[in-house]
mmCIF file of N, CA and C in Angstrom:
data_model
loop_
_atom_site.group_PDB
_atom_site.id
_atom_site.type_symbol
_atom_site.label_atom_id
_atom_site.label_comp_id
_atom_site.label_asym_id
_atom_site.label_seq_id
_atom_site.Cartn_x
_atom_site.Cartn_y
_atom_site.Cartn_z
ATOM 1 N N MET G 12 0.853 -1.224 0.377
ATOM 2 C CA MET G 12 0.196 -0.353 0.496
ATOM 3 C C MET G 12 1.125 1.574 -0.227
ATOM 4 N N LYS G 13 0.451 2.110 -0.945
ATOM 5 C CA LYS G 13 1.387 3.742 -0.771
ATOM 6 C C LYS G 13 0.412 4.148 -0.033
ATOM 7 N N ARG G 14 1.732 5.342 0.807
ATOM 8 C CA ARG G 14 1.509 6.137 1.695
ATOM 9 C C ARG G 14 2.144 7.383 1.609
ATOM 10 N N ILE G 15 1.455 8.769 1.693
ATOM 11 C CA ILE G 15 1.458 9.811 2.398
ATOM 12 C C ILE G 15 1.704 10.354 3.062
ATOM 13 N N THR G 16 2.504 11.284 3.768
ATOM 14 C CA THR G 16 2.369 11.564 4.995
ATOM 15 C C THR G 16 1.202 13.439 4.535
ATOM 16 N N VAL G 17 0.477 13.547 6.150
ATOM 17 C CA VAL G 17 -0.166 15.358 5.691
ATOM 18 C C VAL G 17 0.581 16.273 5.096
ATOM 19 N N LYS G 18 1.754 16.239 5.457
ATOM 20 C CA LYS G 18 3.048 17.459 5.312
ATOM 21 C C LYS G 18 3.014 16.880 4.336
ATOM 22 N N GLU G 19 3.291 16.248 3.706
ATOM 23 C CA GLU G 19 3.580 15.719 1.744
ATOM 24 C C GLU G 19 2.434 16.170 1.312
ATOM 25 N N VAL G 20 1.179 16.117 1.447
ATOM 26 C CA VAL G 20 0.327 16.671 0.882
ATOM 27 C C VAL G 20 -0.154 18.229 0.562
ATOM 28 N N GLU G 21 -0.368 18.657 2.064
ATOM 29 C CA GLU G 21 0.322 20.090 2.365
ATOM 30 C C GLU G 21 1.018 21.058 1.175
ATOM 31 N N GLN G 22 2.187 19.981 1.487
ATOM 32 C CA GLN G 22 3.089 20.721 0.559
ATOM 33 C C GLN G 22 3.044 20.580 -0.680
ATOM 34 N N LYS G 23 2.216 19.564 -1.450
ATOM 35 C CA LYS G 23 1.892 19.617 -2.600
ATOM 36 C C LYS G 23 0.777 20.842 -3.370
ATOM 37 N N LEU G 24 0.005 20.622 -2.124
ATOM 38 C CA LEU G 24 -1.053 21.895 -2.450
ATOM 39 C C LEU G 24 -0.399 23.187 -2.372
ATOM 40 N N ASP G 25 0.344 23.438 -1.608
ATOM 41 C CA ASP G 25 1.529 24.712 -1.606
ATOM 42 C C ASP G 25 2.077 24.890 -2.856
ATOM 43 N N ASN G 26 1.966 23.737 -3.317
ATOM 44 C CA ASN G 26 3.478 24.055 -4.649
ATOM 45 C C ASN G 26 2.049 23.916 -5.598
ATOM 46 N N GLY G 27 0.733 24.206 -5.759
ATOM 47 C CA GLY G 27 0.005 24.345 -6.599
ATOM 48 C C GLY G 27 -0.367 22.901 -7.283
ATOM 49 N N GLU G 28 0.235 21.700 -7.152
ATOM 50 C CA GLU G 28 0.168 20.627 -7.754
ATOM 51 C C GLU G 28 -1.924 19.928 -7.676
ATOM 52 N N LYS G 29 -2.312 19.924 -8.958
ATOM 53 C CA LYS G 29 -3.401 19.325 -8.489
ATOM 54 C C LYS G 29 -3.347 17.890 -8.396
ATOM 55 N N LEU G 30 -4.022 18.053 -7.276
ATOM 56 C CA LEU G 30 -4.076 16.489 -6.433
ATOM 57 C C LEU G 30 -5.879 15.923 -6.635
ATOM 58 N N ASN G 31 -5.726 14.568 -6.551
ATOM 59 C CA ASN G 31 -7.478 14.025 -6.376
ATOM 60 C C ASN G 31 -7.356 13.185 -5.277
ATOM 61 N N ILE G 32 -8.136 14.217 -4.193
ATOM 62 C CA ILE G 32 -7.742 13.418 -2.943
ATOM 63 C C ILE G 32 -9.545 12.896 -2.751
ATOM 64 N N ILE G 33 -9.734 11.501 -2.553
ATOM 65 C CA ILE G 33 -11.263 10.997 -1.989
ATOM 66 C C ILE G 33 -11.337 11.176 -0.353
ATOM 67 N N ASP G 34 -12.355 11.845 0.250
ATOM 68 C CA ASP G 34 -12.569 11.770 1.496
ATOM 69 C C ASP G 34 -13.714 10.849 1.763
ATOM 70 N N VAL G 35 -13.072 9.477 2.482
ATOM 71 C CA VAL G 35 -14.148 8.774 2.293
ATOM 72 C C VAL G 35 -14.784 8.243 4.050
ATOM 73 N N ARG G 36 -15.072 9.576 4.585
ATOM 74 C CA ARG G 36 -15.353 9.402 5.974
ATOM 75 C C ARG G 36 -16.986 9.791 5.815
ATOM 76 N N GLU G 37 -18.290 9.800 6.206
ATOM 77 C CA GLU G 37 -19.659 10.101 6.125
ATOM 78 C C GLU G 37 -19.898 11.639 6.236
ATOM 79 N N VAL G 38 -21.256 12.102 5.517
ATOM 80 C CA VAL G 38 -21.044 13.057 5.452
ATOM 81 C C VAL G 38 -21.207 13.927 6.511
ATOM 82 N N GLY G 39 -21.482 13.222 7.643
ATOM 83 C CA GLY G 39 -21.691 14.336 8.674
ATOM 84 C C GLY G 39 -20.386 14.716 9.368
ATOM 85 N N GLU G 40 -19.514 13.747 9.405
ATOM 86 C CA GLU G 40 -17.462 14.194 9.336
ATOM 87 C C GLU G 40 -17.265 15.517 8.538
ATOM 88 N N VAL G 41 -17.125 14.797 7.107
ATOM 89 C CA VAL G 41 -16.716 16.125 6.270
ATOM 90 C C VAL G 41 -17.803 17.197 6.826
ATOM 91 N N ALA G 42 -18.573 17.259 7.118
ATOM 92 C CA ALA G 42 -18.909 18.776 7.449
ATOM 93 C C ALA G 42 -18.621 19.156 8.289
ATOM 94 N N THR G 43 -17.908 18.736 9.066
ATOM 95 C CA THR G 43 -17.133 19.299 10.370
ATOM 96 C C THR G 43 -16.004 20.433 9.270
ATOM 97 N N GLY G 44 -15.679 20.197 8.137
ATOM 98 C CA GLY G 44 -14.311 20.245 7.373
ATOM 99 C C GLY G 44 -13.872 19.370 6.552
ATOM 100 N N LYS G 45 -13.332 19.890 5.506
ATOM 101 C CA LYS G 45 -12.347 18.586 4.772
ATOM 102 C C LYS G 45 -11.235 19.520 3.555
ATOM 103 N N ILE G 46 -10.836 18.425 3.167
ATOM 104 C CA ILE G 46 -9.212 19.004 2.322
ATOM 105 C C ILE G 46 -10.149 20.285 1.331
ATOM 106 N N PRO G 47 -10.022 21.227 0.953
ATOM 107 C CA PRO G 47 -10.047 22.134 -0.212
ATOM 108 C C PRO G 47 -9.987 21.202 -1.610
ATOM 109 N N LEU G 48 -10.995 20.892 -2.127
ATOM 110 C CA LEU G 48 -11.457 20.424 -3.410
ATOM 111 C C LEU G 48 -11.233 18.759 -3.512
ATOM 112 N N ALA G 49 -11.214 18.180 -2.128
ATOM 113 C CA ALA G 49 -11.618 17.177 -1.545
ATOM 114 C C ALA G 49 -12.699 16.577 -2.018
ATOM 115 N N ILE G 50 -13.068 15.599 -2.843
ATOM 116 C CA ILE G 50 -15.010 14.670 -3.215
ATOM 117 C C ILE G 50 -15.073 13.869 -1.907
ATOM 118 N N ASN G 51 -16.228 13.932 -1.533
ATOM 119 C CA ASN G 51 -16.758 12.978 -0.264
ATOM 120 C C ASN G 51 -17.485 11.828 -0.879
ATOM 121 N N ILE G 52 -16.554 10.425 -0.870
ATOM 122 C CA ILE G 52 -17.120 9.801 -1.405
ATOM 123 C C ILE G 52 -17.339 8.460 0.392
ATOM 124 N N PRO G 53 -17.943 8.311 0.653
ATOM 125 C CA PRO G 53 -18.306 7.370 1.874
ATOM 126 C C PRO G 53 -17.460 5.704 1.758
ATOM 127 N N LEU G 54 -16.885 5.417 2.647
ATOM 128 C CA LEU G 54 -16.467 3.882 2.473
ATOM 129 C C LEU G 54 -17.616 3.283 2.025
ATOM 130 N N GLY G 55 -18.861 3.073 2.283
ATOM 131 C CA GLY G 55 -19.495 2.162 2.187
ATOM 132 C C GLY G 55 -20.375 2.684 0.471
ATOM 133 N N LEU G 56 -19.735 3.446 -0.147
ATOM 134 C CA LEU G 56 -20.183 3.979 -1.271
ATOM 135 C C LEU G 56 -19.227 3.609 -2.134
ATOM 136 N N ILE G 57 -17.961 3.308 -2.277
ATOM 137 C CA ILE G 57 -16.546 3.366 -2.908
ATOM 138 C C ILE G 57 -17.030 1.957 -3.570
ATOM 139 N N GLU G 58 -17.732 1.204 -3.414
ATOM 140 C CA GLU G 58 -18.215 -0.200 -4.102
ATOM 141 C C GLU G 58 -18.917 0.363 -5.328
ATOM 142 N N PHE G 59 -19.918 1.113 -4.945
ATOM 143 C CA PHE G 59 -20.674 1.487 -6.071
ATOM 144 C C PHE G 59 -20.451 2.682 -6.994
ATOM 145 N N LYS G 60 -19.176 3.303 -6.408
ATOM 146 C CA LYS G 60 -18.884 5.033 -6.960
ATOM 147 C C LYS G 60 -17.524 4.204 -7.648
ATOM 148 N N LYS G 61 -16.759 3.653 -8.058
ATOM 149 C CA LYS G 61 -15.494 2.921 -8.312
ATOM 150 C C LYS G 61 -15.462 3.293 -9.806
ATOM 151 N N GLN G 62 -16.791 2.970 -10.705
ATOM 152 C CA GLN G 62 -16.655 3.513 -12.081
ATOM 153 C C GLN G 62 -16.599 4.399 -11.933
ATOM 154 N N ASP G 63 -16.350 5.558 -11.325
ATOM 155 C CA ASP G 63 -16.039 7.437 -11.573
ATOM 156 C C ASP G 63 -14.670 7.465 -11.730
ATOM 157 N N LEU G 64 -14.284 6.837 -11.104
ATOM 158 C CA LEU G 64 -12.986 6.942 -10.799
ATOM 159 C C LEU G 64 -11.957 6.755 -12.139
ATOM 160 N N ASP G 65 -11.130 7.255 -12.469
ATOM 161 C CA ASP G 65 -10.379 7.036 -13.682
ATOM 162 C C ASP G 65 -8.947 6.242 -12.996
ATOM 163 N N LYS G 66 -8.952 4.882 -13.649
ATOM 164 C CA LYS G 66 -7.895 3.912 -13.412
ATOM 165 C C LYS G 66 -6.243 4.950 -13.785
ATOM 166 N N ASN G 67 -6.276 5.858 -14.539
ATOM 167 C CA ASN G 67 -4.720 6.127 -14.932
ATOM 168 C C ASN G 67 -4.494 7.543 -14.636
ATOM 169 N N GLU G 68 -5.444 7.920 -13.320
ATOM 170 C CA GLU G 68 -5.183 9.095 -12.316
ATOM 171 C C GLU G 68 -4.401 8.233 -11.095
ATOM 172 N N ASN G 69 -3.660 9.148 -10.323
ATOM 173 C CA ASN G 69 -3.573 8.925 -8.662
ATOM 174 C C ASN G 69 -5.116 9.468 -7.573
ATOM 175 N N TYR G 70 -4.823 8.700 -6.594
ATOM 176 C CA TYR G 70 -5.963 9.365 -5.456
ATOM 177 C C TYR G 70 -5.226 9.166 -4.175
ATOM 178 N N ILE G 71 -5.491 10.340 -3.761
ATOM 179 C CA ILE G 71 -4.762 10.390 -2.619
ATOM 180 C C ILE G 71 -6.353 10.068 -1.503
ATOM 181 N N ILE G 72 -6.271 8.991 -0.778
ATOM 182 C CA ILE G 72 -7.999 8.507 -0.204
ATOM 183 C C ILE G 72 -7.518 9.104 1.663
ATOM 184 N N VAL G 73 -8.852 10.045 2.085
ATOM 185 C CA VAL G 73 -8.390 10.473 3.760
ATOM 186 C C VAL G 73 -9.559 9.997 4.382
ATOM 187 N N CYS G 74 -9.279 9.456 5.457
ATOM 188 C CA CYS G 74 -10.412 9.269 6.290
ATOM 189 C C CYS G 74 -10.281 10.196 7.607
ATOM 190 N N ARG G 75 -10.791 9.705 8.527
ATOM 191 C CA ARG G 75 -10.600 10.697 10.119
ATOM 192 C C ARG G 75 -8.718 10.245 10.783
ATOM 193 N N SER G 76 -8.871 9.374 10.443
ATOM 194 C CA SER G 76 -7.297 8.841 11.330
ATOM 195 C C SER G 76 -6.347 7.640 10.174
ATOM 196 N N GLY G 77 -7.193 7.072 9.345
ATOM 197 C CA GLY G 77 -6.117 6.314 8.584
ATOM 198 C C GLY G 77 -6.810 5.284 8.203
ATOM 199 N N GLY G 78 -7.788 4.723 9.196
ATOM 200 C CA GLY G 78 -8.097 3.098 8.879
ATOM 201 C C GLY G 78 -8.511 2.947 8.201
ATOM 202 N N ARG G 79 -9.794 3.666 7.607
ATOM 203 C CA ARG G 79 -10.893 3.376 6.620
ATOM 204 C C ARG G 79 -10.368 3.509 5.362
ATOM 205 N N SER G 80 -9.433 5.044 5.945
ATOM 206 C CA SER G 80 -8.598 5.066 4.247
ATOM 207 C C SER G 80 -7.972 4.117 3.867
ATOM 208 N N ALA G 81 -7.443 3.180 4.485
ATOM 209 C CA ALA G 81 -6.494 1.973 4.292
ATOM 210 C C ALA G 81 -7.308 1.123 3.587
ATOM 211 N N GLN G 82 -8.788 0.990 4.053
ATOM 212 C CA GLN G 82 -9.436 -0.148 4.417
ATOM 213 C C GLN G 82 -10.100 0.010 2.306
ATOM 214 N N ALA G 83 -10.411 1.082 1.909
ATOM 215 C CA ALA G 83 -10.847 1.531 0.756
ATOM 216 C C ALA G 83 -9.981 1.746 -0.649
ATOM 217 N N VAL G 84 -8.032 1.844 0.084
ATOM 218 C CA VAL G 84 -7.037 2.021 -0.666
ATOM 219 C C VAL G 84 -6.862 0.483 -1.254
ATOM 220 N N ALA G 85 -7.021 -0.507 0.263
ATOM 221 C CA ALA G 85 -6.565 -2.328 -0.455
ATOM 222 C C ALA G 85 -8.034 -2.658 -1.359
ATOM 223 N N PHE G 86 -9.028 -1.928 -0.821
ATOM 224 C CA PHE G 86 -10.247 -2.078 -1.960
ATOM 225 C C PHE G 86 -9.982 -2.124 -2.995
ATOM 226 N N LEU G 87 -9.915 -0.523 -3.509
ATOM 227 C CA LEU G 87 -9.337 0.342 -4.684
ATOM 228 C C LEU G 87 -8.393 -0.317 -5.971
ATOM 229 N N GLU G 88 -7.546 -0.660 -4.919
ATOM 230 C CA GLU G 88 -5.949 -1.513 -5.070
ATOM 231 C C GLU G 88 -6.492 -2.839 -6.157
ATOM 232 N N SER G 89 -7.335 -3.616 -5.386
ATOM 233 C CA SER G 89 -7.392 -4.540 -5.923
ATOM 234 C C SER G 89 -8.246 -4.646 -6.932
ATOM 235 N N TYR G 90 -8.902 -3.390 -7.852
ATOM 236 C CA TYR G 90 -9.313 -3.199 -8.958
ATOM 237 C C TYR G 90 -8.471 -2.452 -10.114
ATOM 238 N N GLY G 91 -7.594 -2.007 -9.605
ATOM 239 C CA GLY G 91 -6.736 -1.847 -10.099
ATOM 240 C C GLY G 91 -6.005 -0.118 -10.419
ATOM 241 N N TYR G 92 -6.833 0.390 -9.580
ATOM 242 C CA TYR G 92 -6.487 1.940 -9.561
ATOM 243 C C TYR G 92 -5.852 2.103 -8.026
ATOM 244 N N ASN G 93 -5.148 3.425 -8.644
ATOM 245 C CA ASN G 93 -3.744 3.966 -8.129
ATOM 246 C C ASN G 93 -3.681 5.094 -7.429
ATOM 247 N N VAL G 94 -4.134 4.129 -5.702
ATOM 248 C CA VAL G 94 -4.293 5.143 -4.995
ATOM 249 C C VAL G 94 -3.283 5.099 -3.566
ATOM 250 N N THR G 95 -3.248 6.130 -2.648
ATOM 251 C CA THR G 95 -2.855 6.107 -1.682
ATOM 252 C C THR G 95 -3.175 6.832 -0.588
ATOM 253 N N ASN G 96 -2.911 5.940 0.136
ATOM 254 C CA ASN G 96 -3.643 5.946 1.754
ATOM 255 C C ASN G 96 -2.394 7.507 2.270
ATOM 256 N N MET G 97 -3.303 8.541 3.087
ATOM 257 C CA MET G 97 -2.507 9.678 3.626
ATOM 258 C C MET G 97 -2.750 8.973 5.594
ATOM 259 N N ASP G 98 -1.543 8.630 5.964
ATOM 260 C CA ASP G 98 -1.754 8.380 7.001
ATOM 261 C C ASP G 98 -1.919 9.729 7.902
ATOM 262 N N GLY G 99 -2.286 9.343 8.745
ATOM 263 C CA GLY G 99 -3.199 9.863 10.091
ATOM 264 C C GLY G 99 -4.094 10.637 10.213
ATOM 265 N N GLY G 100 -4.757 10.841 9.050
ATOM 266 C CA GLY G 100 -6.116 11.514 8.493
ATOM 267 C C GLY G 100 -6.523 12.620 9.018
ATOM 268 N N MET G 101 -7.756 13.081 9.264
ATOM 269 C CA MET G 101 -7.935 14.481 9.108
ATOM 270 C C MET G 101 -7.660 14.623 10.467
ATOM 271 N N MET G 102 -7.198 13.691 11.168
ATOM 272 C CA MET G 102 -6.645 14.342 12.894
ATOM 273 C C MET G 102 -5.486 15.067 12.875
ATOM 274 N N ALA G 103 -4.807 14.453 12.142
ATOM 275 C CA ALA G 103 -3.686 14.806 11.459
ATOM 276 C C ALA G 103 -3.093 15.839 10.581
ATOM 277 N N TRP G 104 -4.350 16.614 10.110
ATOM 278 C CA TRP G 104 -4.214 17.403 9.452
ATOM 279 C C TRP G 104 -4.428 18.918 10.095
ATOM 280 N N GLU G 105 -3.145 19.962 9.523
ATOM 281 C CA GLU G 105 -3.466 21.011 9.981
ATOM 282 C C GLU G 105 -3.405 22.023 8.438
ATOM 283 N N GLY G 106 -3.837 22.115 7.441
ATOM 284 C CA GLY G 106 -3.425 22.516 6.497
ATOM 285 C C GLY G 106 -5.266 23.354 6.876
ATOM 286 N N GLU G 107 -5.510 24.142 5.715
ATOM 287 C CA GLU G 107 -6.575 24.650 5.373
ATOM 288 C C GLU G 107 -7.980 23.913 5.015
ATOM 289 N N LEU G 108 -9.136 23.926 5.577
ATOM 290 C CA LEU G 108 -10.594 23.295 5.388
ATOM 291 C C LEU G 108 -11.227 24.228 4.581
ATOM 292 N N GLU G 109 -12.217 23.427 4.138
ATOM 293 C CA GLU G 109 -13.052 23.621 3.503
ATOM 294 C C GLU G 109 -14.640 22.877 4.011
ATOM 295 N N PHE G 110 -15.811 24.180 4.069
ATOM 296 C CA PHE G 110 -16.889 24.027 4.729
ATOM 297 C C PHE G 110 -17.651 23.537 3.526
#
């Protein structure tokens, strides 16, 4: 499983890199703030939404602490998606939030 730190994600965003970030938390959790431009696909819906993702793109998967995102990464990897788990999740995020 590929992994990336919160600081690495923040640095990439600060450098203006276009990132595909998927937040797999529940809608109520995302309402408390998410990484700007991240799209919300709750973990329970990943199976049904995977066909909307491009296998040629890289996706950074985020949750509250890194556990659910690791599950999503393992699942998506098994279908050939290029995905990376953000270690520490939103509990470790110190960057800008979008509400």
